[in-house]
């Protein structure tokens, strides 16, 4: 999946009328400071489009980011025209065709810029290197695949459970999130973010239950995975599953904004619903 365009489209406060879009919406819910805006930035491949805060309570509105991606075209029988995308972050980010073409283009650029290689062309190894580059040309023509552009919205919800706001403000945020979950015809998927280091608290459990009561099966994202080793991550995922009373089959994906761990899986889920 290659990101073609992203922009902040609509911002809604408590009193705003929620927009109705023709394009699919994918929402991110979770406690204040859990990493919703950071995850949305990672998905959009922007460093700071969604504002990230050191202190909880940064996002206090519902923010709709409009995104256009390019994906391998789906053929008539529902199969894509290329083999499944690789699970790595880079491969998940670009469709197989354009990514490989990009890698080849960059390789060629490095080749052209490297003076030692230029020299080698005229030296005794020159012949072998020229043959290598011809091979690259052949593979470039072989990997071009038809693609299509798909627009959708990523929806950054305000964080709940932020201690430094009044009870009435907390209630308004809660109402706004619940209203959004219950009255958005375009909402196709909800991601529920919880911090991988902590057992989910009463707010997380309530949000999980709200999301399910609104008719969605949330994908649970265990954020800040870079703070734990791999075996601790697995242990905490089971703690999260048990505490939320999520079924065995529920997806709980560890994610790290700085390392990109889990981003490929998130793209896979997005691609299924857009
Ligand atoms: N180590 C680490 N830090 C993260 C990660 N994701 C977010 N953070 C940090 O956590 C803090 C909060 O991140 P945000 O993305 O603003 O969290 P949020 O859920 O949008 O917060 P609110 O808008 O207040 O609800 C920031 O200091 C981020 O840099 C992560 O995957 N790993
Ligand atoms: Mg935020």
mmCIF file of C-alpha atoms and ligand atoms in Angstrom:
data_model
loop_
_atom_site.group_PDB
_atom_site.id
_atom_site.type_symbol
_atom_site.label_atom_id
_atom_site.label_comp_id
_atom_site.label_asym_id
_atom_site.label_seq_id
_atom_site.Cartn_x
_atom_site.Cartn_y
_atom_site.Cartn_z
ATOM 1 C CA UNK A 1 0.000 0.000 0.000
ATOM 2 C CA UNK A 2 1.542 3.261 -1.120
ATOM 3 C CA UNK A 3 0.443 6.539 0.475
ATOM 4 C CA UNK A 4 -0.455 9.015 -2.265
ATOM 5 C CA UNK A 5 -1.980 11.873 -0.286
ATOM 6 C CA UNK A 6 -2.927 12.762 3.319
ATOM 7 C CA UNK A 7 -4.541 15.827 4.843
ATOM 8 C CA UNK A 8 -6.430 16.858 7.972
ATOM 9 C CA UNK A 9 -9.958 17.173 6.579
ATOM 10 C CA UNK A 10 -12.415 17.845 9.447
ATOM 11 C CA UNK A 11 -12.158 18.624 13.165
ATOM 12 C CA UNK A 12 -15.201 18.115 15.432
ATOM 13 C CA UNK A 13 -15.738 19.401 18.961
ATOM 14 C CA UNK A 14 -18.461 18.369 21.420
ATOM 15 C CA UNK A 15 -21.130 20.435 19.789
ATOM 16 C CA UNK A 16 -20.208 19.761 16.154
ATOM 17 C CA UNK A 17 -22.497 17.871 13.869
ATOM 18 C CA UNK A 18 -20.578 14.775 12.847
ATOM 19 C CA UNK A 19 -19.775 14.639 9.131
ATOM 20 C CA UNK A 20 -21.176 11.937 6.857
ATOM 21 C CA UNK A 21 -18.702 10.778 4.236
ATOM 22 C CA UNK A 22 -19.080 8.451 1.265
ATOM 23 C CA UNK A 23 -15.658 6.981 1.919
ATOM 24 C CA UNK A 24 -14.814 4.386 4.589
ATOM 25 C CA UNK A 25 -13.711 5.508 8.044
ATOM 26 C CA UNK A 26 -11.271 3.722 10.355
ATOM 27 C CA UNK A 27 -11.202 4.956 13.949
ATOM 28 C CA UNK A 28 -8.581 4.804 16.689
ATOM 29 C CA UNK A 29 -9.778 4.848 20.285
ATOM 30 C CA UNK A 30 -7.789 4.605 23.495
ATOM 31 C CA UNK A 31 -6.733 6.222 26.721
ATOM 32 C CA UNK A 32 -5.033 9.607 26.725
ATOM 33 C CA UNK A 33 -1.350 9.305 25.910
ATOM 34 C CA UNK A 34 -1.605 5.678 24.727
ATOM 35 C CA UNK A 35 -0.230 6.632 21.293
ATOM 36 C CA UNK A 36 -3.267 7.104 18.975
ATOM 37 C CA UNK A 37 -1.894 10.163 17.177
ATOM 38 C CA UNK A 38 1.565 8.578 16.908
ATOM 39 C CA UNK A 39 0.069 5.470 15.325
ATOM 40 C CA UNK A 40 -1.962 7.547 12.849
ATOM 41 C CA UNK A 41 1.189 9.456 11.881
ATOM 42 C CA UNK A 42 3.024 6.150 11.359
ATOM 43 C CA UNK A 43 0.221 4.826 9.134
ATOM 44 C CA UNK A 44 0.204 8.092 7.123
ATOM 45 C CA UNK A 45 4.011 8.161 7.026
ATOM 46 C CA UNK A 46 4.018 11.703 8.395
ATOM 47 C CA UNK A 47 6.062 12.702 11.399
ATOM 48 C CA UNK A 48 3.832 15.363 12.870
ATOM 49 C CA UNK A 49 0.552 15.750 10.975
ATOM 50 C CA UNK A 50 -1.430 14.407 13.941
ATOM 51 C CA UNK A 51 -0.211 16.336 16.984
ATOM 52 C CA UNK A 52 1.583 14.161 19.529
ATOM 53 C CA UNK A 53 1.920 15.208 23.174
ATOM 54 C CA UNK A 54 4.263 14.387 26.024
ATOM 55 C CA UNK A 55 1.360 15.007 28.397
ATOM 56 C CA UNK A 56 -2.053 13.305 28.175
ATOM 57 C CA UNK A 57 -5.037 15.118 26.711
ATOM 58 C CA UNK A 58 -3.393 16.392 23.507
ATOM 59 C CA UNK A 59 -6.196 15.452 21.125
ATOM 60 C CA UNK A 60 -9.475 16.929 22.403
ATOM 61 C CA UNK A 61 -11.503 16.781 19.219
ATOM 62 C CA UNK A 62 -12.413 14.120 16.679
ATOM 63 C CA UNK A 63 -9.974 14.635 13.825
ATOM 64 C CA UNK A 64 -10.672 13.164 10.406
ATOM 65 C CA UNK A 65 -7.587 12.621 8.213
ATOM 66 C CA UNK A 66 -8.296 12.019 4.550
ATOM 67 C CA UNK A 67 -5.920 9.490 3.034
ATOM 68 C CA UNK A 68 -5.502 8.233 -0.534
ATOM 69 C CA UNK A 69 -3.502 5.067 -1.096
ATOM 70 C CA UNK A 70 -2.480 3.050 -4.107
ATOM 71 C CA UNK A 71 -3.032 -0.697 -3.806
ATOM 72 C CA UNK A 72 -2.714 -3.648 -6.184
ATOM 73 C CA UNK A 73 -5.860 -3.836 -8.282
ATOM 74 C CA UNK A 74 -8.365 -6.508 -7.258
ATOM 75 C CA UNK A 75 -9.210 -8.830 -10.148
ATOM 76 C CA UNK A 76 -12.752 -9.996 -10.930
ATOM 77 C CA UNK A 77 -12.716 -13.129 -8.759
ATOM 78 C CA UNK A 78 -11.545 -11.070 -5.775
ATOM 79 C CA UNK A 79 -7.877 -11.999 -6.076
ATOM 80 C CA UNK A 80 -5.209 -9.340 -6.312
ATOM 81 C CA UNK A 81 -3.052 -9.168 -9.371
ATOM 82 C CA UNK A 82 0.209 -9.706 -7.453
ATOM 83 C CA UNK A 83 1.374 -12.140 -4.777
ATOM 84 C CA UNK A 84 0.516 -11.193 -1.166
ATOM 85 C CA UNK A 85 2.366 -8.195 0.219
ATOM 86 C CA UNK A 86 5.431 -8.850 2.340
ATOM 87 C CA UNK A 87 4.861 -8.380 6.078
ATOM 88 C CA UNK A 88 7.813 -6.044 6.608
ATOM 89 C CA UNK A 89 7.175 -2.333 7.245
ATOM 90 C CA UNK A 90 8.591 -1.153 3.924
ATOM 91 C CA UNK A 91 6.837 -3.814 1.905
ATOM 92 C CA UNK A 92 3.590 -3.189 3.698
ATOM 93 C CA UNK A 93 3.923 0.477 2.885
ATOM 94 C CA UNK A 94 4.335 0.164 -0.860
ATOM 95 C CA UNK A 95 2.589 -2.210 -3.229
ATOM 96 C CA UNK A 96 4.838 -4.936 -4.533
ATOM 97 C CA UNK A 97 5.144 -3.464 -8.010
ATOM 98 C CA UNK A 98 5.895 0.140 -7.259
ATOM 99 C CA UNK A 99 8.078 -0.739 -4.271
ATOM 100 C CA UNK A 100 10.332 -3.002 -6.286
ATOM 101 C CA UNK A 101 10.497 -0.412 -9.038
ATOM 102 C CA UNK A 102 11.455 2.192 -6.425
ATOM 103 C CA UNK A 103 14.201 -0.070 -4.992
ATOM 104 C CA UNK A 104 15.591 -0.593 -8.453
ATOM 105 C CA UNK A 105 15.432 3.137 -9.214
ATOM 106 C CA UNK A 106 17.321 3.929 -5.996
ATOM 107 C CA UNK A 107 19.930 1.240 -6.721
ATOM 108 C CA UNK A 108 20.498 2.767 -10.134
ATOM 109 C CA UNK A 109 20.834 6.231 -8.649
ATOM 110 C CA UNK A 110 23.419 4.962 -6.137
ATOM 111 C CA UNK A 111 25.242 3.258 -8.981
ATOM 112 C CA UNK A 112 25.340 6.460 -11.022
ATOM 113 C CA UNK A 113 26.494 8.574 -8.070
ATOM 114 C CA UNK A 114 29.232 6.193 -6.838
ATOM 115 C CA UNK A 115 32.544 7.321 -8.452
ATOM 116 C CA UNK A 116 34.317 3.996 -7.675
ATOM 117 C CA UNK A 117 31.635 2.123 -9.591
ATOM 118 C CA UNK A 118 31.903 4.561 -12.459
ATOM 119 C CA UNK A 119 35.609 3.819 -12.562
ATOM 120 C CA UNK A 120 35.012 0.087 -12.402
ATOM 121 C CA UNK A 121 32.987 0.343 -15.572
ATOM 122 C CA UNK A 122 36.088 1.127 -17.524
ATOM 123 C CA UNK A 123 38.256 -1.359 -15.501
ATOM 124 C CA UNK A 124 38.511 -5.132 -15.801
ATOM 125 C CA UNK A 125 35.362 -5.763 -13.749
ATOM 126 C CA UNK A 126 33.370 -3.389 -15.892
ATOM 127 C CA UNK A 127 31.881 -6.060 -18.095
ATOM 128 C CA UNK A 128 30.381 -8.041 -15.188
ATOM 129 C CA UNK A 129 28.856 -4.932 -13.624
ATOM 130 C CA UNK A 130 27.220 -3.872 -16.897
ATOM 131 C CA UNK A 131 25.640 -7.313 -17.164
ATOM 132 C CA UNK A 132 24.312 -6.921 -13.599
ATOM 133 C CA UNK A 133 22.594 -3.669 -14.444
ATOM 134 C CA UNK A 134 21.000 -5.187 -17.565
ATOM 135 C CA UNK A 135 19.501 -7.844 -15.298
ATOM 136 C CA UNK A 136 17.962 -5.111 -13.160
ATOM 137 C CA UNK A 137 16.352 -3.590 -16.275
ATOM 138 C CA UNK A 138 14.725 -6.917 -17.099
ATOM 139 C CA UNK A 139 13.235 -7.294 -13.608
ATOM 140 C CA UNK A 140 11.908 -3.728 -13.688
ATOM 141 C CA UNK A 141 9.698 -4.485 -16.673
ATOM 142 C CA UNK A 142 8.619 -7.825 -15.169
ATOM 143 C CA UNK A 143 7.195 -6.447 -11.877
ATOM 144 C CA UNK A 144 4.871 -3.687 -13.106
ATOM 145 C CA UNK A 145 1.327 -4.486 -11.947
ATOM 146 C CA UNK A 146 -1.997 -2.656 -12.274
ATOM 147 C CA UNK A 147 -2.877 -0.578 -9.225
ATOM 148 C CA UNK A 148 -5.872 1.447 -8.087
ATOM 149 C CA UNK A 149 -6.303 4.438 -5.798
ATOM 150 C CA UNK A 150 -8.516 4.192 -2.726
ATOM 151 C CA UNK A 151 -9.590 7.069 -0.493
ATOM 152 C CA UNK A 152 -10.595 6.683 3.174
ATOM 153 C CA UNK A 153 -10.518 8.490 6.526
ATOM 154 C CA UNK A 154 -8.413 7.788 9.598
ATOM 155 C CA UNK A 155 -10.251 9.094 12.638
ATOM 156 C CA UNK A 156 -8.259 10.221 15.688
ATOM 157 C CA UNK A 157 -10.568 10.113 18.719
ATOM 158 C CA UNK A 158 -9.930 12.103 21.908
ATOM 159 C CA UNK A 159 -8.271 10.087 24.643
ATOM 160 C CA UNK A 160 -10.385 9.017 27.593
ATOM 161 C CA UNK A 161 -9.390 8.663 31.244
ATOM 162 C CA UNK A 162 -7.395 11.892 31.329
ATOM 163 C CA UNK A 163 -7.300 12.833 35.018
ATOM 164 C CA UNK A 164 -6.837 16.591 34.589
ATOM 165 C CA UNK A 165 -10.224 17.391 33.111
ATOM 166 C CA UNK A 166 -13.450 18.016 34.955
ATOM 167 C CA UNK A 167 -16.057 15.294 35.321
ATOM 168 C CA UNK A 168 -18.433 17.216 33.052
ATOM 169 C CA UNK A 169 -15.780 17.506 30.332
ATOM 170 C CA UNK A 170 -15.003 13.781 30.632
ATOM 171 C CA UNK A 171 -18.689 13.038 30.202
ATOM 172 C CA UNK A 172 -18.871 15.241 27.115
ATOM 173 C CA UNK A 173 -15.881 13.440 25.558
ATOM 174 C CA UNK A 174 -17.454 10.088 26.404
ATOM 175 C CA UNK A 175 -20.738 11.159 24.827
ATOM 176 C CA UNK A 176 -18.952 12.460 21.745
ATOM 177 C CA UNK A 177 -17.051 9.176 21.251
ATOM 178 C CA UNK A 178 -20.177 7.104 21.839
ATOM 179 C CA UNK A 179 -22.158 9.300 19.429
ATOM 180 C CA UNK A 180 -19.463 8.838 16.801
ATOM 181 C CA UNK A 181 -19.377 5.044 17.253
ATOM 182 C CA UNK A 182 -23.155 4.749 17.057
ATOM 183 C CA UNK A 183 -23.981 7.148 14.250
ATOM 184 C CA UNK A 184 -21.289 6.860 11.606
ATOM 185 C CA UNK A 185 -22.511 4.934 8.594
ATOM 186 C CA UNK A 186 -19.042 5.023 7.016
ATOM 187 C CA UNK A 187 -17.236 3.576 10.041
ATOM 188 C CA UNK A 188 -15.788 0.253 8.948
ATOM 189 C CA UNK A 189 -13.205 -0.647 11.578
ATOM 190 C CA UNK A 190 -12.263 0.383 15.086
ATOM 191 C CA UNK A 191 -8.805 -0.055 16.536
ATOM 192 C CA UNK A 192 -8.665 0.004 20.327
ATOM 193 C CA UNK A 193 -5.261 0.989 21.671
ATOM 194 C CA UNK A 194 -3.964 -0.084 25.075
ATOM 195 C CA UNK A 195 -0.492 0.394 26.540
ATOM 196 C CA UNK A 196 1.326 -2.950 26.365
ATOM 197 C CA UNK A 197 3.028 -2.309 29.717
ATOM 198 C CA UNK A 198 -0.104 -2.009 31.806
ATOM 199 C CA UNK A 199 -3.090 -4.123 32.612
ATOM 200 C CA UNK A 200 -6.143 -2.453 30.988
ATOM 201 C CA UNK A 201 -8.058 -0.372 33.539
ATOM 202 C CA UNK A 202 -11.792 0.234 34.018
ATOM 203 C CA UNK A 203 -11.792 2.920 31.271
ATOM 204 C CA UNK A 204 -10.208 0.550 28.758
ATOM 205 C CA UNK A 205 -12.695 -2.171 29.640
ATOM 206 C CA UNK A 206 -15.586 0.279 29.277
ATOM 207 C CA UNK A 207 -14.327 1.456 25.883
ATOM 208 C CA UNK A 208 -13.878 -2.144 24.671
ATOM 209 C CA UNK A 209 -17.444 -2.887 25.753
ATOM 210 C CA UNK A 210 -18.778 0.306 24.071
ATOM 211 C CA UNK A 211 -17.067 -0.552 20.819
ATOM 212 C CA UNK A 212 -18.519 -4.068 20.888
ATOM 213 C CA UNK A 213 -21.952 -2.787 21.873
ATOM 214 C CA UNK A 214 -21.810 -0.482 18.830
ATOM 215 C CA UNK A 215 -21.486 -3.588 16.661
ATOM 216 C CA UNK A 216 -17.736 -3.573 15.971
ATOM 217 C CA UNK A 217 -15.126 -6.215 16.666
ATOM 218 C CA UNK A 218 -12.161 -4.021 17.522
ATOM 219 C CA UNK A 219 -8.603 -4.845 16.576
ATOM 220 C CA UNK A 220 -6.689 -4.366 19.812
ATOM 221 C CA UNK A 221 -3.332 -2.647 19.453
ATOM 222 C CA UNK A 222 -0.836 -3.029 22.277
ATOM 223 C CA UNK A 223 1.187 0.191 21.922
ATOM 224 C CA UNK A 224 4.732 1.131 22.973
ATOM 225 C CA UNK A 225 5.941 -2.416 22.315
ATOM 226 C CA UNK A 226 9.503 -1.076 22.066
ATOM 227 C CA UNK A 227 9.424 -0.673 25.851
ATOM 228 C CA UNK A 228 9.328 -4.471 26.360
ATOM 229 C CA UNK A 229 11.288 -7.478 25.156
ATOM 230 C CA UNK A 230 9.599 -10.036 22.884
ATOM 231 C CA UNK A 231 8.721 -12.559 25.628
ATOM 232 C CA UNK A 232 7.320 -9.832 27.879
ATOM 233 C CA UNK A 233 5.234 -8.606 24.948
ATOM 234 C CA UNK A 234 3.673 -12.064 24.573
ATOM 235 C CA UNK A 235 2.957 -12.267 28.286
ATOM 236 C CA UNK A 236 1.332 -8.827 28.353
ATOM 237 C CA UNK A 237 -0.812 -9.628 25.323
ATOM 238 C CA UNK A 238 -2.357 -12.470 27.304
ATOM 239 C CA UNK A 239 -2.886 -10.133 30.301
ATOM 240 C CA UNK A 240 -4.698 -7.683 27.983
ATOM 241 C CA UNK A 241 -6.819 -10.477 26.481
ATOM 242 C CA UNK A 242 -7.792 -11.804 29.910
ATOM 243 C CA UNK A 243 -8.565 -8.381 31.410
ATOM 244 C CA UNK A 244 -10.693 -7.207 28.472
ATOM 245 C CA UNK A 245 -12.318 -10.656 28.311
ATOM 246 C CA UNK A 246 -11.478 -10.723 24.610
ATOM 247 C CA UNK A 247 -11.999 -14.056 22.849
ATOM 248 C CA UNK A 248 -9.014 -16.265 21.972
ATOM 249 C CA UNK A 249 -9.489 -15.381 18.308
ATOM 250 C CA UNK A 250 -9.430 -11.597 18.899
ATOM 251 C CA UNK A 251 -6.500 -9.894 17.227
ATOM 252 C CA UNK A 252 -4.116 -8.187 19.674
ATOM 253 C CA UNK A 253 -1.229 -6.668 17.737
ATOM 254 C CA UNK A 254 1.908 -5.300 19.393
ATOM 255 C CA UNK A 255 2.874 -1.963 17.846
ATOM 256 C CA UNK A 256 5.751 0.472 18.173
ATOM 257 C CA UNK A 257 5.657 3.906 16.564
ATOM 258 C CA UNK A 258 9.448 4.427 16.623
ATOM 259 C CA UNK A 259 10.373 0.998 15.227
ATOM 260 C CA UNK A 260 7.334 0.385 13.018
ATOM 261 C CA UNK A 261 6.733 -3.050 14.598
ATOM 262 C CA UNK A 262 3.180 -4.121 13.770
ATOM 263 C CA UNK A 263 2.638 -1.555 11.027
ATOM 264 C CA UNK A 264 2.432 -4.244 8.310
ATOM 265 C CA UNK A 265 -0.411 -5.954 10.191
ATOM 266 C CA UNK A 266 -2.254 -2.658 10.586
ATOM 267 C CA UNK A 267 -1.971 -1.996 6.828
ATOM 268 C CA UNK A 268 -3.312 -5.496 6.196
ATOM 269 C CA UNK A 269 -6.426 -4.773 8.298
ATOM 270 C CA UNK A 270 -6.908 -1.367 6.629
ATOM 271 C CA UNK A 271 -6.582 -2.891 3.171
ATOM 272 C CA UNK A 272 -9.338 -5.392 3.992
ATOM 273 C CA UNK A 273 -11.887 -2.672 4.765
ATOM 274 C CA UNK A 274 -11.191 0.115 2.259
HETATM 275 N N1 LIG B 1 8.261 4.542 23.199
HETATM 276 C C1 LIG B 1 7.129 4.840 22.561
HETATM 277 N N2 LIG B 1 6.513 6.024 22.806
HETATM 278 C C2 LIG B 1 5.352 6.278 22.151
HETATM 279 C C3 LIG B 1 4.791 5.359 21.227
HETATM 280 N N3 LIG B 1 3.638 5.891 20.757
HETATM 281 C C4 LIG B 1 3.502 7.101 21.358
HETATM 282 N N4 LIG B 1 4.523 7.334 22.192
HETATM 283 C C5 LIG B 1 4.714 8.538 23.033
HETATM 284 O O1 LIG B 1 3.597 8.641 23.915
HETATM 285 C C6 LIG B 1 3.207 10.001 24.072
HETATM 286 C C7 LIG B 1 1.740 10.179 23.680
HETATM 287 O O2 LIG B 1 1.590 9.928 22.316
HETATM 288 P P1 LIG B 1 0.314 10.447 21.477
HETATM 289 O O3 LIG B 1 0.419 9.827 20.124
HETATM 290 O O4 LIG B 1 0.187 11.914 21.561
HETATM 291 O O5 LIG B 1 -0.869 9.773 22.315
HETATM 292 P P2 LIG B 1 -2.442 9.992 22.142
HETATM 293 O O6 LIG B 1 -3.082 8.678 22.446
HETATM 294 O O7 LIG B 1 -2.752 10.583 20.818
HETATM 295 O O8 LIG B 1 -2.734 11.021 23.329
HETATM 296 P P3 LIG B 1 -3.992 12.041 23.506
HETATM 297 O O9 LIG B 1 -4.098 12.846 22.264
HETATM 298 O O10 LIG B 1 -3.590 12.827 24.702
HETATM 299 O O11 LIG B 1 -5.193 11.186 23.753
HETATM 300 C C8 LIG B 1 4.182 10.822 23.221
HETATM 301 O O12 LIG B 1 5.238 11.276 24.045
HETATM 302 C C9 LIG B 1 4.696 9.812 22.204
HETATM 303 O O13 LIG B 1 5.977 10.118 21.720
HETATM 304 C C10 LIG B 1 5.480 4.124 20.988
HETATM 305 O O14 LIG B 1 5.068 3.249 20.204
HETATM 306 N N5 LIG B 1 6.649 3.931 21.681
HETATM 307 MG MG1 LIG B 2 -3.702 12.355 20.303
#
